[in-house]
Tab-separated table of C-alpha atoms and ligand atoms in Angstrom:
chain	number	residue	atom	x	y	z
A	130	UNK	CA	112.541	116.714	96.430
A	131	UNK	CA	115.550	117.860	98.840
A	132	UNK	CA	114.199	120.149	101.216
A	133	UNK	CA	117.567	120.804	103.023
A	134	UNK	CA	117.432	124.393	103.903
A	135	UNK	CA	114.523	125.916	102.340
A	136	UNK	CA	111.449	127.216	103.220
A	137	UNK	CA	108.359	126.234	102.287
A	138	UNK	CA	105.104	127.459	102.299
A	139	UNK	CA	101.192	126.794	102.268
A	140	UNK	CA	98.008	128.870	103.067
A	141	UNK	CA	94.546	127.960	103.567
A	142	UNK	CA	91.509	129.640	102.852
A	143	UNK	CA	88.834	129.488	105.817
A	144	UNK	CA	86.053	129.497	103.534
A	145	UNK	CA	84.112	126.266	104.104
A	146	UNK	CA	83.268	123.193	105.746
A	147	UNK	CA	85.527	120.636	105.252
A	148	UNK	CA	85.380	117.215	103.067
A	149	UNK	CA	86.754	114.389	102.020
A	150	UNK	CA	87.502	116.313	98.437
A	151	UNK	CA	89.873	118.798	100.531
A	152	UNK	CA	91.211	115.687	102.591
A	153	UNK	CA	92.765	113.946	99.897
A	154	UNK	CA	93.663	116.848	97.598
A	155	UNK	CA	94.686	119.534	100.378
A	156	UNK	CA	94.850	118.601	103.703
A	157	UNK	CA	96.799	114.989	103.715
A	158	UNK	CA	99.121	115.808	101.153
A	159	UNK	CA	99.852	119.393	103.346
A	160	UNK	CA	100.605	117.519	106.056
A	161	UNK	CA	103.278	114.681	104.497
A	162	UNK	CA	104.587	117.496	103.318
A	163	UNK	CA	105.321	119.138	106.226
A	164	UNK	CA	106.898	116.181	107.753
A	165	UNK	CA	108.979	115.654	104.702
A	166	UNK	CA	110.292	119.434	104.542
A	167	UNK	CA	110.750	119.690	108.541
A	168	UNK	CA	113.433	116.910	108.506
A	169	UNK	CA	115.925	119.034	106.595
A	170	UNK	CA	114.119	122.523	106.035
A	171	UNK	CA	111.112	125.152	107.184
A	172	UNK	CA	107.773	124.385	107.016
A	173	UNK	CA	105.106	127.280	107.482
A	174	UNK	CA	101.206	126.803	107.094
A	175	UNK	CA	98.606	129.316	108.095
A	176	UNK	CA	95.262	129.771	108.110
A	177	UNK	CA	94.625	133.152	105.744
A	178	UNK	CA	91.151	134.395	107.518
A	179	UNK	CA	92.080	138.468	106.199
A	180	UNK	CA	91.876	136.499	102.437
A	181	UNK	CA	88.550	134.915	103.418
A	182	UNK	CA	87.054	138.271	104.831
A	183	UNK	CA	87.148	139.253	101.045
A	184	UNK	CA	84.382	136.923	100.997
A	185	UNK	CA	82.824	136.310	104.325
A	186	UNK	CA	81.409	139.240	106.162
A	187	UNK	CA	79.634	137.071	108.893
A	188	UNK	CA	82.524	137.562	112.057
A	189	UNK	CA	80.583	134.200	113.946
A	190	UNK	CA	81.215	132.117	110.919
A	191	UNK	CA	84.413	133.196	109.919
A	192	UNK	CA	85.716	132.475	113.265
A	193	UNK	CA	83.740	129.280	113.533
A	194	UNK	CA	85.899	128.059	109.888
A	195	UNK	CA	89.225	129.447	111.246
A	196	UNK	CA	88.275	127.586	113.824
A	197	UNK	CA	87.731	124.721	111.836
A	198	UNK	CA	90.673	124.555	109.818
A	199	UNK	CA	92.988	124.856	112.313
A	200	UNK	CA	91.815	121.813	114.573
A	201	UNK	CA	91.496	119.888	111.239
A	202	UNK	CA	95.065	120.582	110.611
A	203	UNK	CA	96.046	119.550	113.979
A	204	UNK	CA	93.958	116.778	114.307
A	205	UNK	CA	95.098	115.078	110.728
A	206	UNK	CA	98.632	115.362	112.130
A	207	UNK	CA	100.362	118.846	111.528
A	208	UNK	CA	102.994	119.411	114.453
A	209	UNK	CA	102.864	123.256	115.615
A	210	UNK	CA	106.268	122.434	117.198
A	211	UNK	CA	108.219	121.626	113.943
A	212	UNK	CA	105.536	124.106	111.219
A	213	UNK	CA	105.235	127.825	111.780
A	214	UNK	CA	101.623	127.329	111.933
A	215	UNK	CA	99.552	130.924	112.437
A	216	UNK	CA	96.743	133.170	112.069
A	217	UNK	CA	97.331	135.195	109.031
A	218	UNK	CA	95.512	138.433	111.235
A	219	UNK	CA	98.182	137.723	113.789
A	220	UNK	CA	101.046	138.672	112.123
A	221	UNK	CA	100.867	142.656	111.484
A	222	UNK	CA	104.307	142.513	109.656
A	223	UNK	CA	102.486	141.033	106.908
A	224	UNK	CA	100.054	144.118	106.669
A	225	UNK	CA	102.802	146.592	106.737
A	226	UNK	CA	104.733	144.328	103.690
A	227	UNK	CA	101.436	144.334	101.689
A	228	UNK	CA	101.349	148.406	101.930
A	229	UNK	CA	104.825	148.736	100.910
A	230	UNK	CA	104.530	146.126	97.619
A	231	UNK	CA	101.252	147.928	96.796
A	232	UNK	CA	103.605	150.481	95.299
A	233	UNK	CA	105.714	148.333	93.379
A	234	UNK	CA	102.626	146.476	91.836
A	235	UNK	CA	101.495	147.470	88.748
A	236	UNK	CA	97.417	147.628	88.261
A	237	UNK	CA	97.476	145.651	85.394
A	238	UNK	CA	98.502	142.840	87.258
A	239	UNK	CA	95.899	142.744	89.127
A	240	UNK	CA	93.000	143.488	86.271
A	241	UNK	CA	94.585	139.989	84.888
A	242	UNK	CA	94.822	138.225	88.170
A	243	UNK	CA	93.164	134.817	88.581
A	244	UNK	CA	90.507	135.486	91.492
A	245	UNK	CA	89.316	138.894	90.040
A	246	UNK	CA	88.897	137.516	86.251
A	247	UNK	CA	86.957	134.599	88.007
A	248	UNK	CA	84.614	137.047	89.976
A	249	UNK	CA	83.965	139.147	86.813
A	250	UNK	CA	83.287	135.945	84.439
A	251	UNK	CA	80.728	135.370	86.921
A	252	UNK	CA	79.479	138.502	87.045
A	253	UNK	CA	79.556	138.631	82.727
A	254	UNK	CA	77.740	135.190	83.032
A	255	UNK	CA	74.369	136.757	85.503
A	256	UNK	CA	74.641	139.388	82.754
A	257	UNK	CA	75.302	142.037	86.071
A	258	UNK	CA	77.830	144.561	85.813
A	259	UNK	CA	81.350	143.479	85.287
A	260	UNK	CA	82.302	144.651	89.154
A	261	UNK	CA	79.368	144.537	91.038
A	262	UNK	CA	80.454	143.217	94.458
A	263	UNK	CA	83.916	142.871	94.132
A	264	UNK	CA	85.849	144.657	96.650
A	265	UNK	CA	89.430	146.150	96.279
A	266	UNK	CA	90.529	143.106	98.882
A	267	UNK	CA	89.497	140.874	95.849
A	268	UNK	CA	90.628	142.786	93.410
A	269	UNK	CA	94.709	143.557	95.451
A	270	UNK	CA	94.440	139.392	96.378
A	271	UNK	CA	97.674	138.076	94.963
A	272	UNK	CA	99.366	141.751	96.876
A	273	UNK	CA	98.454	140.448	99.851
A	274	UNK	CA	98.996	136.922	99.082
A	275	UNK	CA	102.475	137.941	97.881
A	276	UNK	CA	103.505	139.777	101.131
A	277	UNK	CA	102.736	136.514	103.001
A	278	UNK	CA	105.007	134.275	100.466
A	279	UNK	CA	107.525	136.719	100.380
A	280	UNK	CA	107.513	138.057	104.077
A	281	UNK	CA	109.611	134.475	105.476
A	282	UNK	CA	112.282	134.254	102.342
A	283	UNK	CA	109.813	131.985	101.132
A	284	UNK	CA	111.555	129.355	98.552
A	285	UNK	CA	108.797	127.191	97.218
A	286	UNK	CA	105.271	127.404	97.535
A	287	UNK	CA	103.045	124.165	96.692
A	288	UNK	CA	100.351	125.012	95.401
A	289	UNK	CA	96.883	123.964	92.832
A	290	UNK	CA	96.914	125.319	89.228
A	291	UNK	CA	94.887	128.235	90.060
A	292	UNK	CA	97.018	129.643	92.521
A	293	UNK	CA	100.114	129.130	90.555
A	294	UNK	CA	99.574	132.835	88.669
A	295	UNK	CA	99.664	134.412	91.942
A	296	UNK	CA	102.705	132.775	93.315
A	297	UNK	CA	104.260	134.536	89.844
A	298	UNK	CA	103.423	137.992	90.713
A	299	UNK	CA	104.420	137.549	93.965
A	300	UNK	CA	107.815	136.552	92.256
A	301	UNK	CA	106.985	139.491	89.711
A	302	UNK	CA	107.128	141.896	92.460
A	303	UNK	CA	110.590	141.069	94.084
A	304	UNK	CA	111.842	140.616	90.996
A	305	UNK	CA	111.416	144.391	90.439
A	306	UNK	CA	112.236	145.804	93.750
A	307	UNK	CA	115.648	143.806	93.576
A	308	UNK	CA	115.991	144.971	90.310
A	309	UNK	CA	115.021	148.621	91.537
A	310	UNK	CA	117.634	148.543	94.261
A	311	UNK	CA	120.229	146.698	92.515
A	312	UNK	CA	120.138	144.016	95.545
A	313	UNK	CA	118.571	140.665	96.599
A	314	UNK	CA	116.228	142.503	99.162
A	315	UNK	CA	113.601	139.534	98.288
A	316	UNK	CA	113.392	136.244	98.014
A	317	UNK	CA	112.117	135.142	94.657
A	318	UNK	CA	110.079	132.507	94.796
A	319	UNK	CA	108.513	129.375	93.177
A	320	UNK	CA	105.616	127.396	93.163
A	321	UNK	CA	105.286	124.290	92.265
A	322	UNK	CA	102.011	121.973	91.432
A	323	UNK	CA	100.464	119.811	93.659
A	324	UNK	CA	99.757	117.527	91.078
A	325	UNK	CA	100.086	114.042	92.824
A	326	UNK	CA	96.595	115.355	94.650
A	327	UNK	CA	93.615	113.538	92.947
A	328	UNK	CA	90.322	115.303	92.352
A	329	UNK	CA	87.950	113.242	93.854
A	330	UNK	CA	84.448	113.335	92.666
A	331	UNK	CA	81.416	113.867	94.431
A	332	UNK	CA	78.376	111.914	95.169
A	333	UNK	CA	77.036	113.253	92.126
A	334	UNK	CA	80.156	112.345	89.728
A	335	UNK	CA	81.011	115.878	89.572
A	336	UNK	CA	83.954	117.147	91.572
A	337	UNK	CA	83.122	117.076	94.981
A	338	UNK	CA	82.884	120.721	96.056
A	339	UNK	CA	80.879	122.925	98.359
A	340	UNK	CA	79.756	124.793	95.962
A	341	UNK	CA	77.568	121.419	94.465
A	342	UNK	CA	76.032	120.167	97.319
A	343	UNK	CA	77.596	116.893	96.498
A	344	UNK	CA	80.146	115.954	99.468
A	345	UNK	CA	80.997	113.382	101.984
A	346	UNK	CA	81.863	115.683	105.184
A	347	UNK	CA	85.423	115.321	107.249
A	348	UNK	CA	84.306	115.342	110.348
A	349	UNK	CA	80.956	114.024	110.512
A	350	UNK	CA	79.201	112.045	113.077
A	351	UNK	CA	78.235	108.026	111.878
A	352	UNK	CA	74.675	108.783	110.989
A	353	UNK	CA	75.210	111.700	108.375
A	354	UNK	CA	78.582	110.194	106.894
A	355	UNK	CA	76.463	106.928	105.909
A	356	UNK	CA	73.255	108.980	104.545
A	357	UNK	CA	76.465	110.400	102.308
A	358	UNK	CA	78.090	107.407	100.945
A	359	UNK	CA	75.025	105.469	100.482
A	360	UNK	CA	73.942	108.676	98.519
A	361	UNK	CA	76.481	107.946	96.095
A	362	UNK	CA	75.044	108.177	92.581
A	363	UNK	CA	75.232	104.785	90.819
A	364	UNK	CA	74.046	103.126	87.452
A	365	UNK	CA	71.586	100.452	87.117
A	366	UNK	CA	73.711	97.662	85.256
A	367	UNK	CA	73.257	93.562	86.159
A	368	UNK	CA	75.020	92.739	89.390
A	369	UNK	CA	76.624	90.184	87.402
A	370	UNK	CA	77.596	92.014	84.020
A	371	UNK	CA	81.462	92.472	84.051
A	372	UNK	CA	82.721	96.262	84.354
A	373	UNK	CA	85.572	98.686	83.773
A	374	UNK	CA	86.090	100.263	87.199
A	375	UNK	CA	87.420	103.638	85.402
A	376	UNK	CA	83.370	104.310	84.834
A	377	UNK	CA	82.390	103.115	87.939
A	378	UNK	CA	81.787	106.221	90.085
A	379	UNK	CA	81.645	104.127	93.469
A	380	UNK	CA	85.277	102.695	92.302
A	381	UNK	CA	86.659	106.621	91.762
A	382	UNK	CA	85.841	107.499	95.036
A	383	UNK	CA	87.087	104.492	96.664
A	384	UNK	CA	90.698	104.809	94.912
A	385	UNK	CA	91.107	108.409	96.520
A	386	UNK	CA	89.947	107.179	100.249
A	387	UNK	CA	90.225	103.485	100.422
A	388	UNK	CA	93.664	101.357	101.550
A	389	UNK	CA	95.036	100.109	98.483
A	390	UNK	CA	94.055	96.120	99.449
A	391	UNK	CA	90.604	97.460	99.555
A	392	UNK	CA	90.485	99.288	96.287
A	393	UNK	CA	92.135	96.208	94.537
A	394	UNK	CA	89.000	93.865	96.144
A	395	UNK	CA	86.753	96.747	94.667
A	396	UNK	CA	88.109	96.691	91.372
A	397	UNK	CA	87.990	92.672	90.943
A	398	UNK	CA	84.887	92.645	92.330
A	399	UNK	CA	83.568	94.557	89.420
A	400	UNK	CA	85.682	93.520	86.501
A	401	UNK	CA	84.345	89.584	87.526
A	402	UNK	CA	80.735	90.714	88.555
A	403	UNK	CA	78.679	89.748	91.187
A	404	UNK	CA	79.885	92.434	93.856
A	405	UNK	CA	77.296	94.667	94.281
A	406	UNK	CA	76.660	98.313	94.824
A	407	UNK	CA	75.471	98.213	98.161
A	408	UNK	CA	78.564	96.304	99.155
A	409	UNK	CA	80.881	98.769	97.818
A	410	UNK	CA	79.299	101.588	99.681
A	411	UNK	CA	79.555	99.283	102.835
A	412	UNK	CA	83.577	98.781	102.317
A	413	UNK	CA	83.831	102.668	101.497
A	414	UNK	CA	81.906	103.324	104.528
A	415	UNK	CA	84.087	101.102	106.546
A	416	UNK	CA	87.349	102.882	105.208
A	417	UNK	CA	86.399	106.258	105.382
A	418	UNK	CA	85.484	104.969	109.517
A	419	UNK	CA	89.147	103.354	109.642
A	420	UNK	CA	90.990	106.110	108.397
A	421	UNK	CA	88.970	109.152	110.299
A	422	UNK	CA	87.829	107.746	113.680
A	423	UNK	CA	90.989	109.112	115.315
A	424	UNK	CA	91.220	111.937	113.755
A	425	UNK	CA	87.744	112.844	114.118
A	426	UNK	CA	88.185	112.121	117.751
A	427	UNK	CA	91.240	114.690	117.872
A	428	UNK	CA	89.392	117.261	115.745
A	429	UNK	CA	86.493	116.962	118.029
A	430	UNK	CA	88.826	117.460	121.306
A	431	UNK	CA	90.588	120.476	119.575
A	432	UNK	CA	87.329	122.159	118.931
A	433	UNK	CA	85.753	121.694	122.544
A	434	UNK	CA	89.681	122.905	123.705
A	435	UNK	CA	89.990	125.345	121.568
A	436	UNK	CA	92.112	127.686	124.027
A	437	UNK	CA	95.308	124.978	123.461
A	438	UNK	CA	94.812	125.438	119.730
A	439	UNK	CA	94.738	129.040	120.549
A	440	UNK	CA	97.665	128.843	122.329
A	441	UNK	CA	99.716	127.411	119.748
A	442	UNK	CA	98.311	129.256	116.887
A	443	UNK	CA	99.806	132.394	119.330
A	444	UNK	CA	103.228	130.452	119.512
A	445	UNK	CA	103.104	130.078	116.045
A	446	UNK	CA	102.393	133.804	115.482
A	447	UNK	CA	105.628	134.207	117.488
A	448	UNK	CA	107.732	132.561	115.485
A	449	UNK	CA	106.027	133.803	112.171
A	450	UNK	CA	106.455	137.479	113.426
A	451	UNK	CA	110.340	137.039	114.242
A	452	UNK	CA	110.640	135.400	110.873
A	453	UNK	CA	109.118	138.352	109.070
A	454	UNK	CA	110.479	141.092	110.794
A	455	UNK	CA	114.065	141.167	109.617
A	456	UNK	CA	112.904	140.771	106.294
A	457	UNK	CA	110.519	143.745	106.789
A	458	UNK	CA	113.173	145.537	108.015
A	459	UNK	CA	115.550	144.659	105.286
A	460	UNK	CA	112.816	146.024	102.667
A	461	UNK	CA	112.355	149.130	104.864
A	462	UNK	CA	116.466	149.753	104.686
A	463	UNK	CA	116.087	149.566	100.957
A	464	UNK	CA	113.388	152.158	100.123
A	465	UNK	CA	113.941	154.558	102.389
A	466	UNK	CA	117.758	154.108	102.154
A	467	UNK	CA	118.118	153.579	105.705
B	177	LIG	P1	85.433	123.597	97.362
B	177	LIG	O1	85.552	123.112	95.929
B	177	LIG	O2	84.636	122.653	98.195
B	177	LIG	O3	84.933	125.023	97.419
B	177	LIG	P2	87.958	124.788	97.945
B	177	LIG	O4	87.962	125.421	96.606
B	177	LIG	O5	87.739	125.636	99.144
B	177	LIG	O6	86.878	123.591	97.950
B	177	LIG	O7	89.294	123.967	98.091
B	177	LIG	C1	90.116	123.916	99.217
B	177	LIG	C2	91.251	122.958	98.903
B	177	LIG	O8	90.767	121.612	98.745
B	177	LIG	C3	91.987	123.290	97.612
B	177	LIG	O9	93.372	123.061	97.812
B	177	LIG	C4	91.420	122.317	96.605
B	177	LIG	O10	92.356	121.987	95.590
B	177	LIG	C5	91.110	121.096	97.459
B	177	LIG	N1	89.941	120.393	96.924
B	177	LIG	C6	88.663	120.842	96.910
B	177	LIG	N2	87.829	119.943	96.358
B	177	LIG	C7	88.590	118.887	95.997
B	177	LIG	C8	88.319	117.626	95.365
B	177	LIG	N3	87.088	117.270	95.015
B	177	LIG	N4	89.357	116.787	95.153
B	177	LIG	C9	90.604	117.135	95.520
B	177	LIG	N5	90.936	118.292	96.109
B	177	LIG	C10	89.949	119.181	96.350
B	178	LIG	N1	95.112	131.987	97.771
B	178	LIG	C1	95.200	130.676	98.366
B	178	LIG	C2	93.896	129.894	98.038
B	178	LIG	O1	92.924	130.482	97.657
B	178	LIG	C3	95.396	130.761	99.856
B	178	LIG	C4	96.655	131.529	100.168
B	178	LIG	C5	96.730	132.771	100.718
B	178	LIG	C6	97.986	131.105	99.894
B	178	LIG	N2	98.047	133.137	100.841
B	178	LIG	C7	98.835	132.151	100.351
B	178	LIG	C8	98.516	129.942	99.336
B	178	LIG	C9	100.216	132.046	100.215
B	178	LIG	C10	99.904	129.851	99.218
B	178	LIG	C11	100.749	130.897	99.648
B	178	LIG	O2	93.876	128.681	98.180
């Protein structure tokens, strides 16, 4: 894609511990992104902790995931010197946008919006009433979520296919206050789909998620990251019988971590026979090692330093808060006719 001159833009949620599931399908391809867009364009990535206090009202471990996040980020290669890279809570401009597009949103919207409808189809599914504990910072998600794609000129927003109905009312909601003003006094913009990201199962065969209990952690020390991967659910077929990796579990995992020499010895390995299980798990093991150590190394510096990530997340704020407040301002001119 040519980047030249555009802005692009990514958040992430602080709402978990990280694995290898949001490695390959979040973090890594965030990151080559970045590099690719900062050669010829703008590249801004935050952390959005005011989304995740929707969800998490426990202050030590919401600043324990921020915390998280942000060394993970650093430590798998993101360069706070060529991304905007911020605390969402930093940047007040962003607050005072949400306010302002709060009146140009229409409820409906939000009744139809993505993260509410999931919250009540749970809620429908315990048989509990369609609402109960969903708050109005729930419920107005995609407002605020739309204030910080719109607040930088933002021109494309990567994102998965859930998010992709937010990035649309964002775009929804400049679209209308352009065409109430009869001006460009917003950005519209796009999203598109991070497709090329695998979903990488868990150790169960189900996608590997938090929520199942099934994952191989980031950043974990040697001990618990084996106990993981030699966790990893497997059949009880000869050692001998040829197989089709596709249904080989072990072989799934390995194509979303492994180097690609590996996977190939993997996948002739079982279409002849006679590589075992235990092997496999060994060579995953070994690659999951080879491609971390460093960066677990980094992550583990920026956490036990975590005033110089401060630092730059504060730089980044900055930059974020110059970026957004001309286009604040621009709104503000607009409405109130100034
Ligand atoms: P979880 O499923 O563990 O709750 P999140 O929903 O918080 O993870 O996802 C954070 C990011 O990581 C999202 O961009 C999501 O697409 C990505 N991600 C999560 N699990 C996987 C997976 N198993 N494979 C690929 N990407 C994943
Ligand atoms: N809603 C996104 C998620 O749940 C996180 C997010 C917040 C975001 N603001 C954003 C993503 C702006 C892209 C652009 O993953």
């Amino acid at each position: 894609m040519n980047y030249a001159n555009k802005t692009i833009l990514t958040g992430v949620k602080p709402t978990g511990t990280l694995h290898i599931g949001n490695y390959v399908g979040a973090i890594r391809p965030a990151i080559e992104l970045g590099h690719q867009v900062n050669q010829s364009g703008r590249h801004v990535m935050f952390v959005a902790d005011y989304h995740a206090v929707n969800a998490i009202k426990d202050a030590p471990l919401l600043a324990q995931l921020t915390k998280e996040i942000a060394c993970a980020y650093l430590a798998c290669g993101l360069n706070p010197n060529h991304s905007v890279f911020y605390r969402q809570s930093d940047v007040p401009e962003l607050f005072e946008l949400t306010t302002i597009l709060m009146a140009y949103t229409p409820k409906g919207f939000m009744n139809k919006a993505h993260a509410y409808k999931a919250a009540v189809d749970k809620n429908i599914a315990k048989g509990e009433p369609q609402d109960a504990g969903i708050n109005m910072g729930l419920y107005t998600y995609p407002v605020l979520m739309a204030a910080d794609i719109l607040a930088y000129d933002t021109d494309m927003v990567p994102v998965g296919k859930d998010q992709v109905q937010h990035v649309e009312i964002a775009a929804d909601i400049a679209g209308s206050i352009n065409a109430l003003y009869d001006k460009e006094v917003l950005k519209i913009p796009t999203s598109f789909l991070t497709e090329s990201a695998q979903v990488l199962p868990g150790t169960d065969g189900r996608k590997m998620s938090k929520s199942y209990n099934n994952v191989i952690p980031l950043f974990a020390e040697d001990n618990v990251l084996k106990k993981a991967v030699m966790g990893i659910k497997t059949d009880c077929q000869d050692i001998n019988a040829p197989k089709n990796p596709d249904e080989i579990l072990l072989y799934q995992i390995a194509r979303g971590i492994a180097p690609e020499n590996v996977v190939g010895e993997i996948k002739e390995g079982l279409e002849k026979g006679g590589m075992g299980y235990g092997t496999i798990k060994k060579m995953i093991l070994q690659a999951i090692t080879d491609e971390m150590a460093e960066k677990r190394e980094k992550y583990m510096y920026y956490l036990s330093h975590f005033d110089e990530v401060e630092d730059m997340l504060q730089a980044g704020a900055v930059k974020a808060r110059a970026l957004a407040h001309p286009v604040l301002e621009r709104v503000k001119d607009a409405i109130f006719n100034r």
